[in-house]
């Protein structure tokens, strides 16, 4: 049902209270197609909402917010080594991970406990602990917001990059993703445990050999120990991307800051954790009224209660400027600002 003047506070993990002029939840492909075709001439802006966990809402939205709740899981192909699973874009991502683990299908266990919906996962090519969506991605289906026509995208057409895709660039705001098909692995599984604290966390659990279910539990435990739960403190996860800078720029940075953590990329540039830069610039744990920088994770901006999206946006500007002044590195926001 189309509703008017709806508060979006419960629909974004920052808990920002702005209103949508028009709001509709859609739970089937047929309904989505009908709705888009019927509204083609309405001429209003359309905002697609999943779980609202990668958003900063800075003002009331005058257009239409379409909340995607298209559900369903279907094995569309299977061979000796893989299962091809087509998933409705409105399914919850973490519940999908748990479902796959229950079937003993591997590939997304390192992406446990990421909030949000399946349809948003390709938008920024979600990633964590050394795995990205693109590693298991086969294709996705969309409806054009301009025509209501269906279009299928393979991995190449999605143009995946580091927390990036075609849908954050030229395809931004043009499509409703309705399903995503993943290629999952059958046993025996290859585990990806080289990243961060996974091995240490696994060793605490038991002696091994380890399973994909163990890896998921380890990732969940690490995340719960480090990240604020949006149900308790409003946040959108990492607010900024980790900058990837040229080898020569990194050489200069390291000469001035020998202890800078860094991760060389295969093709030459170097990734520097944005959280480290923000912490060095003195922001970690800083609180201004009802908003601030999380005390355990400098990459996460938080809403302690009644902050506005504009407060948090202004804080992000200040952080970016101070990192630029101190390190000559331009941070980029990861969250989508509306
Ligand atoms: P939303 O916030 O609703 O939308 C995000 C963007 O995608 C918007 O531009 C929206 O228009 C678009 N969109 C959403 N659904 C569709 C659709 N069906 N069709 C077209 N466009 C759509 N991200 C990571 O990559 N790795 C992490 O480890 C991670 N950890 C997080 C931890 C916490 C505590 C939080 C709060 C966030 C974290 N995130 C992480 C960010 C976020 O969870 C992901 O980006 C997630 O994929 C967003 O899903 P969503 O459904 O909430 O998207
Ligand atoms: P962390 O382990 O404290 O590491 C800090 C940063 O260094 C990470 O962001 C990560 O970059 C990079 N890093 C660490 N080990 C690496 C390795 N072996 N190879 C390459 N890069 C490495 O990070 P964290 O904050 O606790 O997060 C853990 C994982 O969850 C990360 O992958 C992070 O991206 C993901 N996460 C994402 C969000 C989000 O909203 N996007 C929120 C929470 C956690 P990468 O980020 O590039 O991996």
Coordinates of C-alpha atoms and ligand atoms in Angstrom, one line a residue:
X1 CA 0.0 0.0 0.0
X2 CA 1.3 3.5 -0.9
X3 CA 1.6 5.6 2.2
X4 CA 2.2 9.4 2.5
X5 CA 4.6 11.2 5.0
X6 CA 6.2 8.2 6.5
X7 CA 9.0 8.4 9.1
X8 CA 12.1 6.5 8.0
X9 CA 13.6 6.3 11.5
X10 CA 12.9 2.6 11.8
X11 CA 14.2 2.0 8.3
X12 CA 17.8 3.1 8.6
X13 CA 20.4 1.8 11.1
X14 CA 21.6 5.3 11.9
X15 CA 18.1 5.8 13.3
X16 CA 17.8 9.2 11.6
X17 CA 14.3 10.6 11.7
X18 CA 13.4 12.1 8.3
X19 CA 10.2 11.6 6.4
X20 CA 9.5 10.2 3.0
X21 CA 6.7 12.0 1.1
X22 CA 5.7 8.6 -0.4
X23 CA 6.6 5.1 0.8
X24 CA 5.8 1.6 -0.4
X25 CA 7.0 -1.9 0.5
X26 CA 7.0 -4.3 -2.5
X27 CA 7.2 -8.0 -2.0
X28 CA 6.9 -9.5 -5.5
X29 CA 8.4 -9.0 -8.9
X30 CA 5.0 -8.8 -10.6
X31 CA 3.9 -6.0 -8.2
X32 CA 7.3 -4.2 -8.6
X33 CA 6.9 -4.3 -12.4
X34 CA 3.2 -3.1 -12.3
X35 CA 4.1 -0.4 -9.8
X36 CA 7.0 1.0 -11.8
X37 CA 5.1 1.0 -15.1
X38 CA 2.1 2.7 -13.4
X39 CA 4.3 5.4 -11.9
X40 CA 6.5 6.1 -15.0
X41 CA 4.7 9.4 -15.6
X42 CA 4.6 10.5 -12.0
X43 CA 8.0 12.2 -12.6
X44 CA 9.1 11.9 -9.0
X45 CA 12.5 10.8 -7.6
X46 CA 12.6 7.1 -6.6
X47 CA 14.8 5.9 -3.8
X48 CA 15.3 2.2 -3.4
X49 CA 15.7 1.1 0.2
X50 CA 16.9 -2.3 1.5
X51 CA 17.8 -2.6 5.1
X52 CA 19.0 1.0 5.4
X53 CA 22.4 0.0 6.8
X54 CA 24.5 1.9 4.3
X55 CA 22.7 5.2 4.3
X56 CA 22.9 8.6 5.8
X57 CA 19.6 10.5 5.5
X58 CA 20.2 14.2 5.7
X59 CA 16.8 15.6 4.8
X60 CA 13.1 14.7 4.2
X61 CA 12.7 12.9 0.8
X62 CA 10.2 14.6 -1.5
X63 CA 9.9 11.6 -3.8
X64 CA 9.0 7.9 -3.4
X65 CA 10.8 5.5 -1.2
X66 CA 10.4 1.9 -2.6
X67 CA 11.3 -0.6 0.1
X68 CA 12.3 -3.9 -1.5
X69 CA 11.0 -7.0 0.2
X70 CA 11.0 -9.4 -2.8
X71 CA 11.8 -12.8 -1.1
X72 CA 12.6 -16.3 -2.3
X73 CA 15.5 -18.8 -2.7
X74 CA 15.8 -21.2 -5.6
X75 CA 18.5 -23.6 -6.7
X76 CA 18.6 -22.9 -10.5
X77 CA 21.6 -25.1 -11.3
X78 CA 23.8 -27.7 -9.7
X79 CA 26.9 -29.6 -10.6
X80 CA 29.4 -31.8 -8.8
X81 CA 31.2 -28.8 -7.1
X82 CA 28.7 -26.0 -7.1
X83 CA 25.2 -24.9 -6.3
X84 CA 23.7 -21.9 -8.2
X85 CA 21.3 -20.2 -5.9
X86 CA 19.0 -17.4 -7.1
X87 CA 17.9 -15.2 -4.1
X88 CA 15.2 -12.6 -3.9
X89 CA 16.7 -9.1 -3.4
X90 CA 14.6 -8.5 -0.2
X91 CA 16.1 -11.5 1.6
X92 CA 18.2 -10.6 4.7
X93 CA 21.9 -11.1 3.9
X94 CA 23.0 -12.7 7.2
X95 CA 20.0 -15.1 7.2
X96 CA 21.0 -16.1 3.7
X97 CA 24.6 -16.8 5.0
X98 CA 23.1 -19.0 7.9
X99 CA 20.8 -20.8 5.4
X100 CA 23.8 -21.7 3.2
X101 CA 25.8 -22.9 6.1
X102 CA 22.9 -25.1 7.2
X103 CA 23.1 -26.7 3.7
X104 CA 26.9 -26.9 4.0
X105 CA 27.3 -24.6 1.0
X106 CA 30.5 -22.5 1.2
X107 CA 31.8 -19.2 -0.1
X108 CA 30.0 -16.5 2.0
X109 CA 30.9 -17.6 5.5
X110 CA 33.4 -14.7 5.8
X111 CA 30.6 -12.3 5.0
X112 CA 28.6 -13.3 8.1
X113 CA 26.7 -10.7 10.2
X114 CA 26.8 -8.0 7.5
X115 CA 23.4 -6.2 7.9
X116 CA 21.1 -5.4 5.0
X117 CA 19.4 -7.1 2.1
X118 CA 20.7 -9.3 -0.7
X119 CA 19.8 -6.7 -3.3
X120 CA 22.1 -4.2 -1.8
X121 CA 25.1 -6.6 -1.7
X122 CA 26.2 -6.0 -5.3
X123 CA 25.8 -2.2 -5.0
X124 CA 29.1 -1.8 -3.1
X125 CA 30.3 -5.3 -3.7
X126 CA 30.1 -6.1 0.0
X127 CA 33.4 -7.4 1.5
X128 CA 34.9 -8.5 4.8
X129 CA 37.7 -10.7 6.0
X130 CA 39.3 -11.2 2.6
X131 CA 36.1 -12.1 0.7
X132 CA 33.9 -10.0 -1.6
X133 CA 30.5 -10.6 -3.1
X134 CA 32.1 -10.7 -6.6
X135 CA 33.9 -14.0 -5.6
X136 CA 30.6 -15.9 -5.6
X137 CA 28.5 -13.7 -7.9
X138 CA 27.0 -15.1 -11.1
X139 CA 24.3 -12.5 -12.2
X140 CA 21.6 -10.3 -11.1
X141 CA 18.2 -9.2 -12.4
X142 CA 16.8 -5.7 -12.4
X143 CA 13.9 -3.6 -13.5
X144 CA 14.7 -0.2 -15.0
X145 CA 13.3 2.6 -12.9
X146 CA 12.8 4.6 -16.1
X147 CA 10.9 2.0 -18.1
X148 CA 10.0 -0.9 -15.8
X149 CA 11.8 -3.1 -18.3
X150 CA 13.8 -6.1 -17.0
X151 CA 17.6 -6.4 -17.6
X152 CA 20.1 -9.0 -16.5
X153 CA 23.7 -8.1 -15.5
X154 CA 26.6 -10.5 -15.4
X155 CA 29.7 -9.9 -13.3
X156 CA 31.4 -8.0 -16.1
X157 CA 28.4 -5.6 -16.6
X158 CA 28.4 -5.0 -12.8
X159 CA 31.9 -3.5 -13.0
X160 CA 32.8 -4.6 -9.4
X161 CA 35.6 -2.8 -7.6
X162 CA 36.7 -2.3 -4.0
X163 CA 33.4 -1.5 -2.2
X164 CA 32.2 -0.3 -5.6
X165 CA 30.2 -1.3 -8.7
X166 CA 28.6 0.1 -11.8
X167 CA 25.5 0.8 -9.6
X168 CA 27.4 3.3 -7.5
X169 CA 28.7 5.1 -10.7
X170 CA 26.9 5.5 -14.0
X171 CA 24.1 3.0 -13.0
X172 CA 23.3 4.9 -9.8
X173 CA 19.6 5.3 -9.1
X174 CA 18.6 3.7 -12.4
X175 CA 17.7 0.1 -11.5
X176 CA 15.8 -1.9 -8.9
X177 CA 17.7 -5.1 -8.3
X178 CA 15.2 -7.9 -7.9
X179 CA 17.3 -11.0 -7.6
X180 CA 20.9 -12.1 -7.2
X181 CA 22.3 -15.5 -8.2
X182 CA 25.4 -16.8 -6.3
X183 CA 27.7 -19.8 -7.1
X184 CA 28.3 -21.6 -3.8
X185 CA 30.8 -24.4 -3.2
X186 CA 30.0 -27.9 -2.1
X187 CA 32.3 -29.8 0.3
X188 CA 35.3 -30.3 0.5
X189 CA 35.6 -26.6 1.3
X190 CA 38.6 -24.3 1.0
X191 CA 38.6 -21.9 4.0
X192 CA 39.8 -18.4 3.8
X193 CA 41.3 -17.7 7.3
X194 CA 44.3 -15.6 6.5
X195 CA 42.7 -12.3 7.4
X196 CA 42.8 -10.4 10.6
X197 CA 42.1 -12.3 13.8
X198 CA 40.2 -15.3 12.2
X199 CA 42.9 -17.9 12.9
X200 CA 43.4 -16.7 16.5
X201 CA 39.7 -16.8 17.1
X202 CA 39.4 -20.3 15.5
X203 CA 42.2 -21.6 17.7
X204 CA 40.2 -20.4 20.8
X205 CA 37.2 -22.4 19.6
X206 CA 39.0 -25.8 19.2
X207 CA 42.0 -27.5 17.6
X208 CA 40.5 -28.1 14.2
X209 CA 40.2 -29.2 11.5
X210 CA 37.9 -26.3 10.9
X211 CA 34.7 -26.0 8.9
X212 CA 32.9 -23.2 7.1
X213 CA 30.5 -23.1 10.1
X214 CA 33.5 -22.6 12.4
X215 CA 34.8 -19.7 10.3
X216 CA 31.3 -18.0 10.3
X217 CA 31.2 -18.3 14.2
X218 CA 34.7 -16.9 14.4
X219 CA 33.8 -13.9 12.2
X220 CA 30.6 -13.3 14.2
X221 CA 32.5 -13.4 17.5
X222 CA 35.1 -10.9 16.2
X223 CA 32.5 -8.6 14.7
X224 CA 30.4 -8.6 17.9
X225 CA 33.5 -7.7 20.0
X226 CA 34.5 -4.8 17.8
X227 CA 31.5 -3.2 16.1
X228 CA 28.6 -1.4 17.7
X229 CA 25.2 -3.1 17.2
X230 CA 22.9 -0.7 15.4
X231 CA 20.0 -1.9 17.6
X232 CA 21.9 -0.3 20.5
X233 CA 23.8 2.6 18.9
X234 CA 22.9 4.0 15.5
X235 CA 25.5 3.6 12.9
X236 CA 26.1 2.5 9.3
X237 CA 29.3 0.4 9.7
X238 CA 32.4 1.9 8.1
X239 CA 31.6 5.4 7.1
X240 CA 34.7 5.8 4.9
X241 CA 36.5 3.5 2.5
X242 CA 40.1 2.5 3.1
X243 CA 42.1 4.7 0.8
X244 CA 44.3 3.0 -1.8
X245 CA 47.2 5.3 -2.6
X246 CA 50.1 5.1 -5.1
X247 CA 53.4 3.3 -4.0
X248 CA 55.2 6.6 -4.1
X249 CA 52.6 8.5 -2.0
X250 CA 52.8 5.6 0.4
X251 CA 56.6 5.9 0.5
X252 CA 56.3 9.5 1.7
X253 CA 53.7 8.6 4.2
X254 CA 55.7 5.8 5.7
X255 CA 58.8 8.0 5.9
X256 CA 56.9 10.4 8.2
X257 CA 55.0 7.7 10.0
X258 CA 57.0 4.4 10.1
X259 CA 54.4 2.5 12.0
X260 CA 51.6 3.1 9.5
X261 CA 49.7 -0.2 8.9
X262 CA 49.4 -1.0 5.2
X263 CA 48.4 -3.6 2.7
X264 CA 50.1 -3.6 -0.7
X265 CA 47.7 -4.4 -3.5
X266 CA 48.7 -6.9 -6.2
X267 CA 49.1 -4.2 -8.9
X268 CA 51.3 -1.7 -7.0
X269 CA 49.2 0.7 -4.9
X270 CA 48.9 0.4 -1.2
X271 CA 45.8 0.2 1.0
X272 CA 46.0 2.2 4.2
X273 CA 43.3 1.6 6.9
X274 CA 41.1 4.8 7.1
X275 CA 40.5 3.9 10.8
X276 CA 44.2 4.4 11.6
X277 CA 44.3 7.8 9.8
X278 CA 41.2 9.0 11.7
X279 CA 42.6 7.7 15.0
X280 CA 45.9 9.5 14.4
X281 CA 44.0 12.7 13.6
X282 CA 42.6 12.5 17.1
X283 CA 39.0 11.6 16.4
X284 CA 38.6 8.1 17.9
X285 CA 36.0 8.1 20.7
X286 CA 35.3 11.8 20.2
X287 CA 31.7 12.7 21.1
X288 CA 29.8 15.9 20.2
X289 CA 26.4 15.9 21.9
X290 CA 24.4 13.1 20.4
X291 CA 26.9 11.9 17.8
X292 CA 30.5 11.1 17.4
X293 CA 33.2 8.6 16.4
X294 CA 33.0 5.2 18.0
X295 CA 35.3 4.5 20.9
X296 CA 36.5 1.1 19.6
X297 CA 36.4 1.6 15.8
X298 CA 37.3 5.0 14.4
X299 CA 35.9 4.2 11.0
X300 CA 32.3 4.1 12.5
X301 CA 30.4 7.3 13.1
X302 CA 27.6 6.9 15.6
X303 CA 24.3 8.4 16.5
X304 CA 23.8 8.2 20.3
X305 CA 20.2 9.4 20.2
X306 CA 18.8 12.3 18.4
X307 CA 21.5 13.4 16.0
X308 CA 20.5 14.6 12.6
X309 CA 21.9 13.4 9.3
X310 CA 23.3 16.9 8.8
X311 CA 25.2 16.7 12.1
X312 CA 26.8 13.5 11.1
X313 CA 27.5 14.7 7.6
X314 CA 29.2 17.8 9.0
X315 CA 31.3 15.6 11.3
X316 CA 32.4 13.5 8.3
X317 CA 33.5 16.7 6.5
X318 CA 35.6 17.7 9.4
X319 CA 37.2 14.3 9.7
X320 CA 38.0 14.3 5.9
X321 CA 39.5 17.8 6.1
X322 CA 41.7 16.9 9.1
X323 CA 43.0 13.7 7.5
X324 CA 43.7 15.6 4.3
X325 CA 45.6 18.3 6.3
X326 CA 47.6 15.8 8.3
X327 CA 48.3 13.1 5.7
X328 CA 47.4 14.6 2.3
X329 CA 45.0 11.7 1.8
X330 CA 41.5 12.4 0.6
X331 CA 39.0 10.0 2.3
X332 CA 36.0 9.0 0.4
X333 CA 32.6 8.2 2.1
X334 CA 31.4 4.6 1.8
X335 CA 27.9 5.3 2.9
X336 CA 25.2 6.6 0.5
X337 CA 24.1 10.1 1.4
X338 CA 20.5 11.0 0.6
Ligands
LIG1 P1 20.6 0.2 2.0 O1 21.4 0.9 3.1 O2 19.1 0.1 2.2 O3 21.0 0.8 0.6 C1 22.3 1.0 0.3 C2 22.4 1.4 -1.2 O4 22.0 0.4 -2.0 C3 21.4 2.6 -1.5 O5 22.0 3.4 -2.5 C4 20.2 1.9 -2.1 O6 19.4 2.7 -3.0 C5 20.8 0.7 -2.8 N1 19.9 -0.4 -2.9 C6 19.5 -1.2 -1.8 N2 18.8 -2.2 -2.3 C7 18.7 -2.1 -3.6 C8 18.0 -2.8 -4.7 N3 17.3 -3.9 -4.4 N4 18.2 -2.4 -5.9 C9 18.9 -1.3 -6.2 N5 19.5 -0.5 -5.3 C10 19.4 -0.9 -4.0 N6 29.4 -3.5 4.3 C11 30.4 -4.3 3.8 O7 30.7 -4.3 2.6 N7 31.1 -5.1 4.7 C12 30.9 -5.2 6.0 O8 31.6 -5.9 6.7 C13 29.9 -4.3 6.5 N8 29.6 -4.3 7.9 C14 28.7 -3.5 8.4 C15 28.5 -3.5 9.8 C16 27.5 -2.7 10.3 C17 27.3 -2.7 11.8 C18 26.7 -1.9 9.5 C19 25.6 -1.0 10.1 C20 26.9 -1.9 8.1 C21 27.9 -2.7 7.6 N9 28.2 -2.7 6.2 C22 29.1 -3.5 5.7 C23 27.4 -1.8 5.3 C24 26.1 -2.4 4.8 O9 25.6 -3.4 5.7 C25 26.1 -3.1 3.4 O10 26.6 -2.1 2.5 C26 24.8 -3.6 3.0 O11 25.0 -4.3 1.8 C27 23.7 -2.6 2.8 O12 22.5 -3.3 2.6 P2 21.1 -2.5 2.9 O13 20.0 -3.5 2.4 O14 21.0 -2.1 4.3 O15 21.2 -1.3 1.9
LIG2 P1 40.7 -4.8 10.9 O1 40.8 -6.2 11.0 O2 40.8 -4.0 12.2 O3 41.6 -4.2 9.8 C1 41.6 -2.8 9.5 C2 41.6 -2.6 8.0 O4 42.8 -3.1 7.5 C3 40.4 -3.3 7.4 O5 39.4 -2.4 7.1 C4 41.0 -4.1 6.2 O6 40.6 -3.6 5.0 C5 42.5 -3.9 6.4 N1 43.1 -5.3 6.5 C6 43.2 -6.0 7.7 N2 43.8 -7.2 7.5 C7 44.0 -7.2 6.1 C8 44.6 -8.2 5.3 N3 45.1 -9.3 5.7 N4 44.7 -7.9 4.0 C9 44.2 -6.8 3.5 N5 43.6 -5.8 4.2 C10 43.6 -6.0 5.5 O7 39.2 -4.4 10.3 P2 37.8 -4.3 11.0 O8 37.4 -2.9 11.0 O9 37.7 -5.1 12.2 O10 36.9 -5.0 9.9 C11 37.1 -6.4 9.6 C12 36.5 -6.7 8.2 O11 35.1 -6.4 8.2 C13 37.1 -5.8 7.1 O12 37.3 -6.6 5.9 C14 36.1 -4.7 6.9 O13 36.1 -4.2 5.6 C15 34.8 -5.4 7.2 N6 33.9 -4.4 7.8 C16 33.3 -3.6 6.9 C17 32.3 -2.7 7.4 C18 31.6 -1.8 6.4 O14 30.7 -1.1 6.8 N7 32.0 -1.7 5.2 C19 32.0 -2.6 8.8 C20 32.7 -3.5 9.6 C21 33.6 -4.4 9.1 P3 39.3 -4.0 4.2 O15 38.2 -3.2 4.8 O16 39.6 -3.5 2.8 O17 39.1 -5.4 4.3

